[in-house]
Coordinates of C-alpha atoms and ligand atoms in Angstrom, one line a residue:
M483 CA 35.2 23.6 1.0
K484 CA 37.9 21.2 2.3
S485 CA 38.3 19.5 -1.1
E486 CA 37.2 19.8 -4.7
K487 CA 36.8 16.0 -4.9
R488 CA 33.2 14.9 -5.6
F489 CA 31.5 12.1 -3.6
A490 CA 28.5 10.5 -5.2
V491 CA 26.3 8.5 -2.8
I492 CA 23.9 5.9 -4.3
G493 CA 20.8 5.6 -2.1
A494 CA 19.3 8.1 0.3
G495 CA 18.3 5.5 2.9
L496 CA 19.4 5.9 6.5
G497 CA 23.0 5.0 5.7
G498 CA 23.1 7.2 2.6
A499 CA 21.6 10.1 4.5
A500 CA 24.1 9.8 7.3
V501 CA 27.2 9.6 5.1
A502 CA 26.0 12.6 2.9
V503 CA 25.3 14.8 6.0
L504 CA 28.7 13.9 7.6
L505 CA 30.6 14.4 4.4
K506 CA 29.0 17.7 3.8
Q507 CA 29.6 18.9 7.4
A508 CA 33.2 17.8 7.1
G509 CA 33.6 20.1 4.0
Y510 CA 33.4 17.7 1.1
Q511 CA 31.3 17.9 -2.1
V512 CA 28.6 15.3 -2.1
T513 CA 25.5 14.5 -4.3
V514 CA 23.1 11.7 -3.4
Y515 CA 21.2 9.8 -6.2
E516 CA 18.1 8.1 -5.0
Q517 CA 15.9 5.8 -7.2
A518 CA 12.6 6.6 -5.4
P519 CA 10.6 9.5 -6.7
E520 CA 10.1 10.6 -3.1
F521 CA 9.9 9.1 0.4
S522 CA 6.6 8.4 2.2
R523 CA 5.9 7.6 5.8
L524 CA 5.8 3.8 5.5
G525 CA 4.4 1.9 8.4
A526 CA 7.5 0.9 10.3
G527 CA 9.3 1.8 13.5
I528 CA 13.0 1.5 14.4
H529 CA 15.2 1.4 17.5
I530 CA 18.1 3.7 17.7
G531 CA 20.7 2.7 20.3
P532 CA 23.0 5.1 22.3
N533 CA 25.8 4.1 19.9
V534 CA 24.1 5.9 17.1
M535 CA 22.6 8.8 19.2
K536 CA 26.2 9.8 19.8
I537 CA 26.7 10.1 16.0
F538 CA 23.4 12.1 15.8
R539 CA 25.1 14.4 18.3
R540 CA 27.8 15.1 15.7
M541 CA 25.2 15.5 12.9
G542 CA 23.4 18.1 15.1
I543 CA 20.1 16.1 15.2
E544 CA 20.3 14.3 18.5
E545 CA 17.9 16.7 20.3
K546 CA 15.3 16.6 17.5
V547 CA 15.4 12.8 17.4
S548 CA 15.2 12.6 21.2
L549 CA 12.2 14.9 21.4
M550 CA 10.1 13.0 18.8
S551 CA 11.0 9.5 20.1
S552 CA 9.8 7.2 22.8
H553 CA 12.4 6.6 25.6
P554 CA 11.7 3.1 27.1
D555 CA 13.1 2.6 30.6
F556 CA 13.6 -1.1 29.8
W557 CA 13.8 -3.6 27.0
F558 CA 11.6 -6.4 28.4
S559 CA 11.7 -10.0 27.1
R560 CA 8.7 -12.1 28.1
D561 CA 7.6 -15.7 27.4
G562 CA 5.0 -15.5 24.7
E563 CA 2.6 -17.9 26.3
T564 CA 3.0 -17.5 30.1
G565 CA 4.0 -13.8 30.1
E566 CA 6.9 -14.6 32.5
Y567 CA 9.7 -12.1 32.3
M568 CA 12.9 -13.5 30.8
S569 CA 15.0 -10.3 31.0
R570 CA 14.6 -6.7 32.0
I571 CA 17.4 -4.7 30.3
P572 CA 17.7 -1.2 31.8
L573 CA 17.6 1.7 29.3
G574 CA 16.2 5.2 30.1
Q575 CA 18.3 7.0 32.6
Y576 CA 20.6 4.0 32.9
A577 CA 21.5 4.3 29.2
L578 CA 22.2 8.1 29.6
D579 CA 24.5 7.4 32.6
N580 CA 26.2 4.3 31.4
Y581 CA 26.2 4.4 27.5
G582 CA 26.5 8.2 27.1
A583 CA 23.2 8.8 25.2
A584 CA 19.6 7.8 25.1
Y585 CA 18.0 4.6 23.7
V586 CA 15.0 5.5 21.7
T587 CA 12.3 4.0 19.5
V588 CA 10.8 6.1 16.7
H589 CA 8.9 6.0 13.5
R590 CA 11.3 5.2 10.7
G591 CA 9.8 7.8 8.3
D592 CA 10.0 10.6 10.9
L593 CA 13.6 9.7 11.7
H594 CA 14.5 9.6 8.0
D595 CA 13.1 13.1 7.5
V596 CA 15.2 14.5 10.4
M597 CA 18.3 12.7 9.1
L598 CA 17.9 14.3 5.6
S599 CA 17.1 17.7 7.1
P600 CA 20.7 19.0 7.2
L601 CA 21.0 18.5 3.4
D602 CA 19.8 21.1 0.8
S603 CA 17.3 20.1 -1.9
Q604 CA 20.0 20.1 -4.6
D605 CA 22.1 17.6 -2.6
V606 CA 19.7 14.7 -3.1
I607 CA 18.4 13.9 -6.6
F608 CA 15.4 11.7 -6.7
N609 CA 14.2 9.5 -9.6
K610 CA 17.8 8.5 -10.3
S611 CA 18.1 4.7 -10.4
L612 CA 21.7 3.7 -10.9
V613 CA 22.1 1.3 -13.9
T614 CA 25.9 1.2 -14.4
V615 CA 28.9 2.6 -12.7
E616 CA 32.4 2.5 -14.2
D617 CA 35.7 3.4 -12.6
T618 CA 37.9 4.8 -15.3
G619 CA 40.9 5.1 -13.0
D620 CA 40.6 8.9 -12.8
E621 CA 37.0 9.2 -11.9
V622 CA 33.7 7.3 -11.8
I623 CA 31.0 7.5 -14.4
M624 CA 27.4 6.6 -13.4
T625 CA 24.5 6.0 -15.8
F626 CA 20.9 6.1 -14.6
A627 CA 17.6 4.5 -15.8
D628 CA 16.4 7.8 -17.2
G629 CA 19.3 7.8 -19.7
T630 CA 21.3 10.5 -17.9
E631 CA 25.0 10.3 -16.8
A632 CA 26.9 11.8 -13.9
K633 CA 30.6 11.8 -12.8
A634 CA 32.3 11.8 -9.5
D635 CA 35.7 11.1 -7.9
F636 CA 34.3 8.5 -5.6
V637 CA 31.1 6.4 -5.4
I638 CA 29.6 5.2 -2.1
G639 CA 27.2 2.3 -2.5
A640 CA 24.5 2.9 0.1
D641 CA 22.0 1.3 -2.1
G642 CA 20.7 -1.5 0.2
I643 CA 20.6 -5.3 0.0
N644 CA 20.2 -5.4 -3.8
S645 CA 23.0 -2.9 -4.3
K646 CA 24.1 -2.2 -7.9
V647 CA 27.5 -0.9 -6.7
R648 CA 28.0 -4.3 -4.9
E649 CA 27.0 -6.1 -8.1
T650 CA 29.6 -4.0 -10.1
L651 CA 32.3 -5.0 -7.6
L652 CA 31.4 -8.6 -7.1
G653 CA 29.0 -9.8 -9.8
K654 CA 25.3 -10.5 -9.8
E655 CA 24.1 -12.6 -6.9
E656 CA 20.7 -12.6 -5.4
P657 CA 20.5 -12.3 -1.6
T658 CA 19.3 -15.5 0.1
Y659 CA 15.9 -15.8 1.7
S660 CA 16.5 -16.7 5.4
G661 CA 13.4 -18.8 5.8
W662 CA 11.8 -16.1 8.1
V663 CA 9.3 -13.4 7.5
A664 CA 8.5 -10.2 9.5
H665 CA 4.9 -9.0 9.9
R666 CA 4.6 -5.3 10.6
A667 CA 1.7 -3.1 11.8
L668 CA 1.1 0.3 13.4
I669 CA -1.6 0.7 16.0
T670 CA -3.1 4.0 17.0
G671 CA -3.3 5.1 20.7
E672 CA -7.1 5.2 20.3
Q673 CA -7.2 1.5 19.4
L674 CA -5.0 0.7 22.4
A675 CA -7.2 2.7 24.8
K676 CA -10.0 0.2 24.1
Y677 CA -8.2 -2.5 26.0
D678 CA -7.6 -2.6 29.8
L679 CA -4.1 -4.0 29.4
N680 CA -0.6 -2.7 30.1
F681 CA 1.1 -2.0 26.8
E682 CA 4.8 -1.8 27.7
D683 CA 7.1 0.7 26.1
C684 CA 9.5 -1.8 24.5
I685 CA 8.9 -5.5 24.8
K686 CA 9.8 -8.7 22.9
W687 CA 7.4 -11.7 23.2
W688 CA 9.3 -14.9 22.6
S689 CA 8.7 -18.6 22.0
E690 CA 10.9 -21.3 20.6
D691 CA 10.8 -20.4 16.9
R692 CA 9.1 -17.0 16.6
H693 CA 8.7 -13.7 18.3
M694 CA 6.9 -10.3 18.3
M695 CA 8.8 -7.1 19.1
V696 CA 6.5 -4.2 20.2
Y697 CA 7.2 -0.5 21.0
F698 CA 6.0 3.1 20.7
T699 CA 7.1 5.1 17.7
T700 CA 6.4 8.6 19.1
G701 CA 7.3 10.5 22.3
R702 CA 3.5 11.1 22.7
R703 CA 3.0 7.3 22.9
D704 CA 0.1 7.6 20.4
E705 CA 1.4 5.1 17.9
Y706 CA 2.4 1.5 18.8
Y707 CA 4.3 -0.8 16.4
Y708 CA 5.0 -4.5 16.2
V709 CA 7.4 -6.4 14.0
T710 CA 7.6 -10.2 14.1
G711 CA 10.0 -13.0 13.2
V712 CA 8.1 -16.1 12.0
P713 CA 9.5 -19.1 10.1
E714 CA 8.0 -19.5 6.6
A715 CA 9.7 -22.1 4.4
E716 CA 9.5 -20.3 1.1
W717 CA 9.2 -16.8 -0.3
N718 CA 8.1 -16.6 -4.0
S719 CA 6.8 -13.1 -4.4
P720 CA 9.0 -10.7 -6.4
K721 CA 7.6 -7.8 -4.2
A722 CA 9.4 -6.3 -1.3
F723 CA 6.4 -7.1 0.9
V724 CA 2.9 -8.4 0.7
D725 CA -0.3 -7.9 2.6
S726 CA -0.9 -10.1 5.6
S727 CA -4.1 -10.5 7.8
K728 CA -5.4 -10.9 11.3
D729 CA -6.2 -14.5 10.5
E730 CA -2.7 -15.2 9.4
M731 CA -1.4 -13.5 12.6
R732 CA -3.8 -15.4 14.9
E733 CA -2.6 -18.7 13.4
A734 CA 1.1 -17.7 13.7
F735 CA 0.6 -16.6 17.3
S736 CA -1.9 -19.0 18.5
G737 CA -1.5 -19.7 22.2
Y738 CA 0.3 -16.4 22.8
H739 CA -0.5 -14.0 25.7
E740 CA -3.8 -12.0 25.7
T741 CA -1.8 -8.8 25.1
V742 CA -0.5 -10.2 21.8
Q743 CA -4.0 -11.3 20.9
A744 CA -5.2 -7.7 21.6
L745 CA -2.5 -6.3 19.4
I746 CA -3.5 -8.5 16.5
N747 CA -7.2 -7.6 17.0
A748 CA -6.3 -3.9 17.1
S749 CA -4.2 -4.0 13.9
D750 CA -5.6 -2.3 10.8
T751 CA -3.1 -2.9 8.0
I752 CA -0.6 -5.7 8.4
T753 CA 2.2 -6.3 5.9
K754 CA 4.7 -9.2 5.6
W755 CA 8.3 -8.9 4.6
P756 CA 10.8 -11.6 3.6
L757 CA 14.0 -11.5 5.7
K758 CA 17.0 -11.8 3.4
N759 CA 20.7 -12.1 3.9
R760 CA 24.1 -12.5 2.3
N761 CA 27.3 -14.2 3.2
P762 CA 30.1 -11.8 4.3
L763 CA 31.6 -10.0 1.3
P764 CA 35.2 -10.6 0.3
L765 CA 35.8 -6.9 -0.2
W766 CA 34.1 -3.7 0.9
S767 CA 35.8 -1.3 -1.6
Q768 CA 37.8 -1.3 -4.8
N769 CA 39.7 1.7 -6.1
R770 CA 37.1 4.6 -6.2
M771 CA 34.1 2.6 -5.0
V772 CA 33.1 1.7 -1.4
L773 CA 30.1 0.1 0.2
L774 CA 28.2 0.6 3.4
G775 CA 25.2 -0.6 5.3
D776 CA 23.0 -3.3 3.8
A777 CA 24.9 -3.1 0.5
C778 CA 27.8 -4.5 2.5
H779 CA 26.5 -6.6 5.4
P780 CA 22.7 -7.2 5.5
M781 CA 21.4 -9.1 8.4
K782 CA 18.1 -10.3 9.9
P783 CA 16.7 -7.4 11.9
H784 CA 16.4 -9.2 15.3
M785 CA 19.0 -7.1 17.1
A786 CA 17.4 -3.9 15.8
Q787 CA 20.8 -2.7 14.8
G788 CA 20.9 -3.0 11.0
A789 CA 20.3 0.7 10.3
C790 CA 22.5 1.5 13.3
M791 CA 25.4 -0.4 11.6
A792 CA 24.8 1.5 8.3
I793 CA 25.0 4.8 10.3
E794 CA 28.1 3.7 12.1
D795 CA 29.7 2.7 8.8
A796 CA 28.9 6.2 7.5
A797 CA 30.5 7.9 10.4
M798 CA 33.6 5.6 10.3
L799 CA 34.0 6.1 6.6
V800 CA 34.0 9.9 6.9
R801 CA 36.4 9.7 9.9
C802 CA 38.8 7.6 7.9
V803 CA 38.6 9.9 4.8
D804 CA 39.5 12.7 7.2
E805 CA 42.3 10.7 8.8
A806 CA 44.0 9.4 5.7
G807 CA 43.2 12.4 3.5
V808 CA 41.0 12.2 0.4
T809 CA 43.9 12.0 -2.0
D810 CA 45.0 8.8 -0.4
Y811 CA 41.5 7.3 -0.7
E812 CA 42.7 3.7 -1.0
T813 CA 44.2 3.9 2.5
A814 CA 41.1 5.7 3.7
F815 CA 38.8 2.9 2.4
A816 CA 41.1 0.2 3.8
L817 CA 41.2 1.9 7.2
Y818 CA 37.4 2.1 7.1
E819 CA 37.0 -1.6 6.4
A820 CA 39.6 -2.5 9.1
N821 CA 37.7 -0.5 11.7
R822 CA 34.2 -1.7 10.8
I823 CA 34.5 -5.4 9.8
E824 CA 34.8 -6.9 13.3
R825 CA 32.0 -5.0 14.9
A826 CA 29.6 -5.2 11.9
S827 CA 30.2 -8.9 11.6
R828 CA 29.6 -9.5 15.3
V829 CA 26.3 -7.6 15.1
Q830 CA 25.4 -9.5 12.0
R831 CA 26.1 -12.9 13.7
T832 CA 24.2 -11.9 16.9
S833 CA 21.3 -10.5 14.9
N834 CA 21.0 -13.6 12.7
A835 CA 21.1 -15.9 15.7
N836 CA 18.2 -14.0 17.3
T837 CA 19.4 -14.3 20.9
W838 CA 19.9 -10.6 21.7
L839 CA 18.6 -9.6 25.1
R840 CA 16.5 -12.7 25.4
T841 CA 18.2 -13.3 28.8
Q842 CA 19.7 -10.8 31.2
E843 CA 22.9 -10.1 29.3
D844 CA 25.1 -7.0 29.3
P845 CA 24.6 -5.0 26.1
A846 CA 27.4 -2.5 26.9
W847 CA 29.7 -3.7 24.0
C848 CA 27.0 -2.6 21.6
F849 CA 25.3 0.4 23.2
G850 CA 28.3 1.8 25.0
Y851 CA 30.5 2.0 21.8
D852 CA 31.6 5.6 20.9
L853 CA 32.8 5.6 17.3
Y854 CA 34.6 8.8 17.7
D855 CA 36.5 7.7 20.8
A856 CA 37.5 4.2 19.5
P857 CA 41.2 4.2 18.6
L858 CA 41.7 3.4 14.9
K859 CA 43.2 0.0 13.9
D860 CA 45.9 -0.1 11.3
P861 CA 44.5 -2.0 8.2
I862 CA 47.7 -4.1 7.7
K863 CA 48.8 -4.9 11.2
G864 CA 45.4 -4.8 12.9
E865 CA 47.0 -2.8 15.7
V866 CA 46.0 0.5 17.1
A867 CA 47.4 3.2 14.8
Ligands
FAD1012 P1 18.3 0.9 2.8 O1 17.6 1.4 3.9 O2 17.8 -0.3 2.1 O3 18.4 2.1 1.7 C1 18.9 1.9 0.4 C2 18.4 3.1 -0.5 O4 19.0 3.0 -1.7 C3 16.9 3.1 -0.7 O5 16.4 4.4 -0.5 C4 16.8 2.7 -2.1 O6 15.6 3.2 -2.7 C5 18.0 3.2 -2.7 N1 18.5 2.4 -3.9 C6 18.5 1.1 -4.1 N2 19.0 0.8 -5.3 C7 19.2 2.0 -6.0 C8 19.7 2.3 -7.2 N3 20.0 1.4 -8.2 N4 19.9 3.6 -7.6 C9 19.6 4.6 -6.7 N5 19.1 4.3 -5.4 C10 18.9 3.0 -5.1 N6 17.6 -1.6 11.9 C11 17.8 -0.9 13.0 O7 18.9 -0.3 13.2 N7 16.8 -0.9 14.0 C12 15.6 -1.5 13.8 O8 14.7 -1.5 14.7 C13 15.4 -2.2 12.6 N8 14.2 -2.9 12.3 C14 14.1 -3.6 11.1 C15 12.9 -4.3 10.9 C16 12.7 -5.0 9.7 C17 11.4 -5.9 9.4 C18 13.7 -5.0 8.7 C19 13.5 -5.7 7.4 C20 14.9 -4.3 8.9 C21 15.1 -3.6 10.1 N9 16.3 -2.9 10.4 C22 16.4 -2.2 11.6 C23 17.4 -2.9 9.4 C24 17.4 -1.7 8.6 O9 16.1 -1.5 8.0 C25 18.4 -1.8 7.5 O10 19.6 -2.4 8.0 C26 18.7 -0.4 7.0 O11 17.6 0.1 6.4 C27 19.9 -0.4 6.0 O12 20.1 0.9 5.6 P2 20.8 1.2 4.2 O13 20.9 2.7 4.1 O14 22.1 0.5 4.1 O15 19.9 0.6 3.1

């Protein structure tokens, strides 16, 4: 054990899992508190860029993730109505050769399982919904909805867009509804086989104000997934998502290409999610508490890099704790923010604008990034330390 200092991580999502594994592997004491009673395999896919596969290499899970994922050779963008190709962004072998790791698409639940696998069962405590967190100056005291209490030296808020840790640092403020929803559905390979159509590995169908992103979520290509972005003026449900329907989808994508119509027809369960956002936060840490991922910089998901940014945050935070030393945690947290804010904000802006890879642009600044190779910037001078 490198240090007797105790890290508490609030939230065992993809960002929380990454920071817990990396802290543990670096020799720190870490306990994760997760509000959910357990995780289930919810119907959603996720892209993981080479920028994050390089972090998975450090975590020892790159090969596992690679084996279970789909490896698209291209990200295609096509006109939703005419089917005309707007861009063909090379991935596959090109990503391995030029970005130093694979670009994959995978089921989110399967990925989450693998990310949590380096942790022992006692490292993650489920059914622990954080209610309050108090920094006494010497330590941090957390209370949970079940009436229990826990103490740690540091708290990492990886508790998503409605973060309690963010609320403690900055006050209560609801995230803003962006005016867009995302429909999500998983389609089995058997359903796809009924159509004499070419279902491409990774494709985004676009029109002026909406889109549908589609890709495989397994290496076997037996599960296909779509996620949309569609304007909807208001969101009034208190739920995280609601049921949608084929009729609603047909209306939203009326006039779209026959492949899109086939996907709607082949859908079984379709859900609809509000896309929410926050303005950039004035601080990412204070004394013994620090934020990462959606707790810190939520974004519309249109660049498919939101979770990737949470995982990059996790890796940079652990790198900075190691660099500054855990006893100088304020310097470590300032170093972390200085080395994340520019990149995370650029991704947040690009993602919110929904322009990513619509045309034949070069994604090297995002996919080619190697967090462990990047020189560290000094938090005060902004220069390379
Ligand atoms: P979360 O994943 O939200 O995890 C937070 C965790 O904290 C949860 O487990 C939650 O239960 C727990 N928690 C919350 N409050 C408490 C509490 N009080 N006490 C204890 N635990 C608590 N990103 C990509 O990189 N690629 C994609 O392809 C992609 N597609 C997306 C598609 C859609 C439709 C959406 C909405 C998002 C997408 N994203 C994608 C973004 C990505 O899902 C998020 O950015 C990512 O999940 C953020 O991870 P996180 O760990 O910060 O937060």
